[in-house]
Structures are given as structure tokens and as C-alpha cells.
Short mmCIF file of C-alpha atoms in Angstrom, two decimals:
data_model
loop_
_atom_site.label_atom_id
_atom_site.label_comp_id
_atom_site.label_asym_id
_atom_site.label_seq_id
_atom_site.Cartn_x
_atom_site.Cartn_y
_atom_site.Cartn_z
CA MET A 1 -147.56 -61.81 25.44
CA ALA A 2 -149.04 -62.93 28.70
CA SER A 3 -150.91 -60.41 30.78
CA GLN A 4 -148.62 -58.79 33.25
CA ILE A 5 -149.19 -56.64 36.28
CA LEU A 6 -147.15 -53.46 36.36
CA PRO A 7 -145.12 -52.82 39.52
CA LEU A 8 -147.04 -49.66 40.31
CA GLU A 9 -150.36 -51.51 39.87
CA LEU A 10 -149.29 -53.74 42.73
CA ILE A 11 -148.64 -50.70 44.90
CA ASP A 12 -152.00 -49.26 43.85
CA ARG A 13 -153.69 -52.39 45.21
CA CYS A 14 -152.00 -51.72 48.57
CA ILE A 15 -153.81 -48.42 49.13
CA GLY A 16 -155.66 -48.69 52.42
CA SER A 17 -153.40 -51.48 53.70
CA ARG A 18 -150.30 -51.56 55.84
CA ILE A 19 -147.05 -51.38 53.94
CA TRP A 20 -143.38 -51.70 54.88
CA VAL A 21 -140.98 -49.32 53.17
CA ILE A 22 -137.24 -50.00 53.16
CA MET A 23 -135.00 -47.11 52.20
CA LYS A 24 -131.61 -47.21 50.46
CA ASN A 25 -129.96 -46.46 53.81
CA ASP A 26 -130.58 -47.84 57.32
CA ARG A 27 -134.08 -46.45 57.59
CA GLU A 28 -137.45 -48.20 57.35
CA PHE A 29 -141.05 -47.08 57.63
CA THR A 30 -144.35 -48.83 58.18
CA GLY A 31 -147.76 -47.27 57.80
CA THR A 32 -151.13 -47.37 56.12
CA LEU A 33 -150.73 -46.36 52.48
CA LEU A 34 -153.11 -43.53 51.53
CA GLY A 35 -151.68 -42.74 48.11
CA PHE A 36 -148.61 -42.27 45.94
CA ASP A 37 -147.55 -40.61 42.69
CA ASP A 38 -145.45 -41.47 39.63
CA PHE A 39 -142.22 -40.82 41.56
CA VAL A 40 -143.44 -43.21 44.28
CA ASN A 41 -143.59 -40.35 46.74
CA MET A 42 -145.94 -41.94 49.29
CA VAL A 43 -148.53 -40.64 51.74
CA LEU A 44 -148.64 -42.84 54.84
CA GLU A 45 -150.78 -42.73 57.98
CA ASP A 46 -150.08 -44.10 61.50
CA VAL A 47 -146.43 -44.29 60.63
CA THR A 48 -143.53 -45.81 62.52
CA GLU A 49 -140.02 -44.90 61.46
CA TYR A 50 -137.20 -47.34 62.29
CA GLU A 51 -133.66 -46.06 62.29
CA THR A 52 -130.89 -48.61 62.68
CA THR A 53 -127.85 -47.08 64.34
CA ALA A 54 -124.78 -48.38 66.13
CA GLN A 55 -126.71 -47.84 69.37
CA GLY A 56 -129.59 -50.06 68.22
CA ARG A 57 -132.94 -49.49 66.59
CA LYS A 58 -134.69 -46.17 67.18
CA LYS A 59 -138.47 -45.94 66.72
CA THR A 60 -140.39 -42.76 65.93
CA THR A 61 -144.16 -42.56 65.49
CA LEU A 62 -145.56 -40.03 63.05
CA ASN A 63 -148.90 -38.64 61.93
CA GLN A 64 -149.81 -38.46 58.26
CA THR A 65 -146.54 -38.21 56.34
CA LEU A 66 -145.37 -37.56 52.80
CA LEU A 67 -142.32 -39.73 52.21
CA ASN A 68 -139.94 -38.61 49.46
CA GLY A 69 -139.68 -41.38 46.86
CA ASN A 70 -136.09 -40.51 46.10
CA ASN A 71 -134.55 -42.77 48.74
CA ILE A 72 -137.00 -45.67 48.65
CA CYS A 73 -135.47 -49.06 47.88
CA MET A 74 -138.15 -51.72 48.50
CA LEU A 75 -141.84 -51.98 49.37
CA ILE A 76 -143.36 -54.96 51.17
CA PRO A 77 -147.17 -54.97 50.91
CA GLY A 78 -149.30 -56.09 53.82
CA SER A 79 -146.46 -56.21 56.32
CA SER A 80 -146.35 -54.51 59.69
CA GLY A 81 -142.63 -54.10 59.28
CA PRO A 82 -139.45 -55.29 60.94
CA GLU A 83 -141.28 -56.39 64.10
CA ASP A 84 -143.64 -58.59 62.07
CA VAL A 85 -141.09 -61.06 60.70
CA MET B 1 -152.12 -19.31 59.75
CA ASP B 2 -152.26 -18.79 56.02
CA ALA B 3 -149.41 -18.65 53.56
CA SER B 4 -151.00 -15.61 51.93
CA SER B 5 -150.66 -13.66 55.18
CA SER B 6 -146.90 -13.66 54.72
CA GLY B 7 -146.99 -12.76 51.01
CA ILE B 8 -145.23 -15.94 49.95
CA GLN B 9 -146.64 -18.11 47.18
CA GLU B 10 -143.64 -20.29 46.49
CA PRO B 11 -140.46 -21.08 48.42
CA PHE B 12 -138.25 -19.00 46.12
CA ASP B 13 -140.22 -15.88 47.13
CA LEU B 14 -138.48 -16.16 50.48
CA ILE B 15 -135.12 -15.85 48.70
CA ARG B 16 -136.30 -13.10 46.35
CA LEU B 17 -137.38 -11.01 49.35
CA SER B 18 -133.91 -11.45 50.87
CA LEU B 19 -131.92 -9.91 48.00
CA SER B 20 -129.45 -7.30 49.31
CA GLU B 21 -130.01 -8.62 52.83
CA ARG B 22 -127.68 -10.61 55.06
CA VAL B 23 -128.69 -14.28 54.96
CA PHE B 24 -127.71 -17.43 56.79
CA VAL B 25 -126.87 -20.43 54.59
CA LYS B 26 -126.42 -24.00 55.82
CA LEU B 27 -124.36 -26.20 53.52
CA ARG B 28 -123.51 -29.87 53.27
CA GLY B 29 -120.31 -30.87 55.05
CA ASP B 30 -121.10 -28.99 58.29
CA ARG B 31 -120.50 -25.58 56.79
CA GLU B 32 -122.41 -22.39 57.45
CA LEU B 33 -122.23 -19.00 55.77
CA THR B 34 -123.54 -15.56 56.50
CA GLY B 35 -123.33 -12.96 53.79
CA VAL B 36 -125.19 -10.38 51.75
CA LEU B 37 -127.24 -12.03 49.01
CA HIS B 38 -126.66 -10.51 45.59
CA ALA B 39 -128.05 -13.11 43.19
CA TYR B 40 -129.56 -16.60 43.04
CA ASP B 41 -131.04 -18.94 40.45
CA GLY B 42 -133.34 -21.94 40.33
CA HIS B 43 -130.57 -24.32 41.39
CA MET B 44 -130.00 -22.15 44.45
CA ASN B 45 -126.61 -21.13 43.11
CA LEU B 46 -125.86 -18.02 45.16
CA ILE B 47 -123.65 -14.95 44.98
CA LEU B 48 -122.80 -13.64 48.43
CA SER B 49 -120.56 -10.79 49.52
CA ASP B 50 -118.93 -9.90 52.84
CA VAL B 51 -119.10 -13.57 53.77
CA GLU B 52 -118.10 -15.33 56.95
CA GLU B 53 -117.81 -19.09 56.69
CA THR B 54 -118.02 -21.32 59.77
CA ILE B 55 -116.79 -24.90 59.48
CA MET B 56 -117.59 -27.43 62.21
CA ILE B 57 -114.85 -30.03 62.44
CA VAL B 58 -116.21 -32.89 64.52
CA ASP B 59 -113.60 -35.28 65.91
CA GLN B 60 -115.38 -38.42 67.10
CA VAL B 61 -112.95 -40.12 69.47
CA GLU B 62 -112.70 -43.81 68.68
CA GLY B 63 -114.76 -45.83 71.15
CA ALA B 64 -116.05 -42.77 72.99
CA PRO B 65 -119.80 -42.69 73.65
CA GLU B 66 -121.98 -40.49 71.48
CA GLY B 67 -121.91 -36.84 72.49
CA HIS B 68 -118.28 -37.01 73.54
CA ALA B 69 -116.99 -35.82 70.18
CA THR B 70 -114.94 -32.64 70.22
CA VAL B 71 -116.08 -29.93 67.86
CA ASN B 72 -113.57 -27.50 66.47
CA VAL B 73 -114.89 -24.41 64.77
CA ALA B 74 -112.94 -22.74 62.00
CA LYS B 75 -113.95 -19.38 60.60
CA ARG B 76 -112.78 -17.42 57.60
CA LYS B 77 -113.91 -14.40 55.64
CA MET B 78 -114.36 -13.89 51.93
CA GLU B 79 -115.20 -10.75 50.02
CA MET B 80 -117.28 -12.27 47.25
CA LEU B 81 -118.42 -15.85 46.83
CA PHE B 82 -120.25 -18.11 44.38
CA VAL B 83 -122.05 -21.01 46.10
CA ARG B 84 -122.99 -24.01 43.98
CA GLY B 85 -126.65 -24.78 44.59
CA ASP B 86 -126.42 -28.52 45.15
CA GLY B 87 -124.52 -27.98 48.40
CA VAL B 88 -127.25 -25.81 49.91
CA ILE B 89 -129.41 -27.32 52.67
CA LEU B 90 -131.13 -24.25 54.10
CA VAL B 91 -131.31 -20.51 53.58
CA SER B 92 -132.72 -18.25 56.26
CA PRO B 93 -133.40 -14.59 55.51
CA PRO B 94 -133.28 -11.90 58.17
CA SER B 95 -136.48 -11.85 60.23
CA ARG B 96 -139.22 -9.97 58.43
CA THR B 97 -141.08 -7.55 60.66
CA MET C 1 -128.19 -31.62 38.23
CA ASP C 2 -130.79 -32.01 40.91
CA ASP C 3 -131.50 -35.62 41.63
CA SER C 4 -134.62 -35.06 43.72
CA THR C 5 -137.91 -36.48 42.57
CA PRO C 6 -140.41 -33.68 42.29
CA PRO C 7 -143.81 -34.22 43.87
CA PRO C 8 -146.83 -33.01 41.95
CA PRO C 9 -147.23 -29.24 41.78
CA PRO C 10 -148.44 -27.68 45.00
CA PRO C 11 -151.89 -26.19 45.15
CA ALA C 12 -152.39 -22.95 43.27
CA ALA C 13 -152.64 -19.87 45.43
CA ALA C 14 -156.05 -18.70 44.22
CA GLU C 15 -157.81 -22.01 44.57
CA PRO C 16 -161.19 -22.44 46.28
CA PRO C 17 -161.01 -23.83 49.82
CA PRO C 18 -159.60 -27.35 49.73
CA PRO C 19 -161.96 -30.22 50.40
CA PRO C 20 -162.06 -31.34 54.02
CA THR C 21 -160.60 -34.73 53.17
CA THR C 22 -156.89 -35.16 53.75
CA SER C 23 -156.63 -38.64 52.29
CA GLY C 24 -155.20 -39.74 49.00
CA SER C 25 -152.40 -38.56 46.80
CA PRO C 26 -149.30 -36.54 47.71
CA THR C 27 -150.99 -33.48 46.19
CA ASP C 28 -154.03 -33.90 48.45
CA PHE C 29 -151.78 -34.32 51.45
CA LEU C 30 -149.84 -31.15 50.64
CA LYS C 31 -153.06 -29.15 50.15
CA GLY C 32 -154.05 -30.29 53.62
CA VAL C 33 -150.83 -29.41 55.46
CA VAL C 34 -150.00 -25.96 54.07
CA GLY C 35 -150.40 -23.54 56.96
CA LYS C 36 -150.13 -26.32 59.55
CA ARG C 37 -147.33 -27.36 61.88
CA VAL C 38 -145.07 -29.95 60.27
CA VAL C 39 -141.89 -31.87 60.88
CA VAL C 40 -139.50 -31.91 57.93
CA ARG C 41 -136.82 -34.56 58.31
CA LEU C 42 -133.77 -34.38 56.08
CA THR C 43 -131.88 -37.45 54.91
CA SER C 44 -129.11 -36.39 57.33
CA GLY C 45 -131.53 -36.99 60.22
CA VAL C 46 -131.86 -33.29 61.13
CA ASP C 47 -135.45 -32.20 61.83
CA TYR C 48 -137.05 -28.85 61.10
CA ARG C 49 -140.29 -28.11 62.98
CA GLY C 50 -142.37 -25.16 61.90
CA ILE C 51 -145.40 -23.91 60.02
CA LEU C 52 -145.41 -24.92 56.36
CA SER C 53 -145.70 -21.72 54.30
CA CYS C 54 -145.50 -23.31 50.89
CA LEU C 55 -143.57 -25.73 48.71
CA ASP C 56 -142.89 -26.38 45.04
CA GLY C 57 -142.52 -29.31 42.67
CA TYR C 58 -138.96 -30.04 43.79
CA MET C 59 -140.07 -30.30 47.44
CA ASN C 60 -138.28 -27.02 48.12
CA ILE C 61 -139.97 -25.83 51.31
CA ALA C 62 -140.60 -22.51 53.02
CA LEU C 63 -141.14 -22.82 56.78
CA GLU C 64 -142.12 -20.19 59.35
CA GLN C 65 -141.21 -20.16 63.06
CA THR C 66 -138.71 -22.91 62.41
CA GLU C 67 -136.83 -24.87 65.04
CA GLU C 68 -133.87 -27.03 64.03
CA HIS C 69 -133.62 -30.24 66.08
CA VAL C 70 -130.50 -32.41 66.14
CA ASN C 71 -130.61 -35.56 68.28
CA GLY C 72 -133.72 -34.26 70.05
CA ARG C 73 -132.17 -30.91 71.01
CA VAL C 74 -133.06 -27.52 69.57
CA THR C 75 -129.94 -26.27 67.83
CA ASN C 76 -131.26 -23.21 65.98
CA ARG C 77 -134.34 -21.06 65.41
CA TYR C 78 -135.23 -19.24 62.21
CA GLY C 79 -138.08 -16.80 61.54
CA ASP C 80 -138.23 -18.12 58.01
CA ALA C 81 -136.33 -20.92 56.37
CA PHE C 82 -135.95 -22.12 52.80
CA ILE C 83 -135.07 -25.82 52.63
CA ARG C 84 -133.71 -27.19 49.36
CA GLY C 85 -135.89 -30.11 48.31
CA ASN C 86 -133.19 -32.65 47.50
CA ASN C 87 -132.37 -32.89 51.22
CA VAL C 88 -135.92 -33.75 52.29
CA LEU C 89 -136.67 -37.28 53.54
CA TYR C 90 -140.25 -36.64 54.62
CA ILE C 91 -142.83 -34.03 55.56
CA SER C 92 -144.99 -35.13 58.46
CA ALA C 93 -148.03 -33.43 59.97
CA ALA C 94 -147.18 -32.38 63.53
CA GLU C 95 -150.87 -31.83 64.36
CA PRO C 96 -153.89 -33.95 63.43
CA LEU C 97 -155.25 -33.15 59.98
#
């Protein structure tokens, strides 16, 4: 069997870098990844939260934040988020 | 501020200290309860007595801007109630002095 | 029955003073914020601002001097509040760590 990188190993390599987190609903976060656990609860720093509503996109900036892994859908390493693409 | 100053080591201590007291409970589906707390468990299943339930019925008018929804409040009373824990959002005990 | 993902256990009560670093894992973060002002946002979008008393492995939270914010407005105040962990979206430090 060829050597394979585990999904969580990839996330581990992102520690210290910017990461873009897309939730199962209309919410997204970007921030610097400080750490995470087996449930992919994540600690982020210099965070921006993006909330897509009928009225448009709402931005909130946050200090150091523990994000519950329960509602996370996708992680995009090295991205500054929705304004980067 | 230190958690030890309030005598609480874990969140459930807050509930334990509220037994036999009137508590405020916020539930999913825009419901609120006040009642005397008789029992609870690790799921936050609750037994309350002398309960008043408040239900917020929000009617968002089609096409109306946000904040123009009309809110109707319905209240009802129940003598004794079991609350299933998964509906609980928040429990607030009476202020400790 | 609870579909929340528990974070690692919170710091033990009788632990030596936590290291000054606030970086790293969820556990380290939580050690750093207990006793500090935090914002707890629920998946519903409602915010609770207060002092973090303690929390457990299900992200159940006890807050002191809590303000409930809905759409930027204060809608309630609680001396103490127990928040059931399955509703929690994030816990954010409201003051620099």
C-alpha cells in the first residue's frame, strides 16, 4: 500500500497558517489555526466570521476563538477566505 | 474573577444549586419556561412544577423588512412538567446573593 | 442522544496556575479563558456575553453576569446561566488573552 497522508495530518500541517473554515450552514470563518483536537474543534486567532443572509454578507471580527467541530463541513488550508478567491 | 470564588467547578453545579428554586429555562422553538426545579439528569431532562410557559409566535410578513415581524406571545400554566433535555438551550437559576 | 462533539476535559479545579501561553490545543485555550469575558455564539446566531465560570466535556457552559444579544440588541440579563453544549457554535475571548 502506498504511503498516504491522513486527513488530520494535513490539518496538523496548517497550524500557524491561515485557514478557511466552511460550516454546514451559511457560515464561514477564516483565521490563523493555533490547534485542534480529535473532534476537529479548532482554536483560531485573528478570526473573521462571515454570515451569508438574505440581506447580504455580514462580517464579524473575533479574538482567539474555540470553534465547535460539530458543524464544520470543509477546511481550505492557506486561504484567506471568501474574499481571497 | 475566579470560578472558585462562586463555588462552581462544573456547569451542572449551577443546576444542582438551583434545586427547589424557581428557574428560567429557554427552549428550542422560541419557548420559555419558569418553574420550580425538582429534578434533572445529565441530559438536562428536567422536572418542573408550577410552570408558566411562554411561546413567542413570530409572524414574518412576506416581503416586509427585517424587524417588522409581529410577535404574538402565548402563555399557559402547567402543574408538573417533564422537559426533554435535548430541547434545552439555557437554564438560569435565581440570582445567588 | 446528544450529537455534540465533546471538547477535551476542562482543566481540573486543583491544578497549579496555568502556563502563561494561550496558544495551542482547545484544552489550552479553555484553560486560558476560564474566568475571562467571553462571547458564546449559538448555532441559532444568539450571543451570550459574560464571564466564563466553567465548562465540561460536552461544551456545557456556566456563565456569570450574562447578557443575551439578539441582532446586536441586549434581550436579557442573567446572573448565572447554564448553556447546553449542543447549541454552542463557538466560544470567543472578548478580551485579549
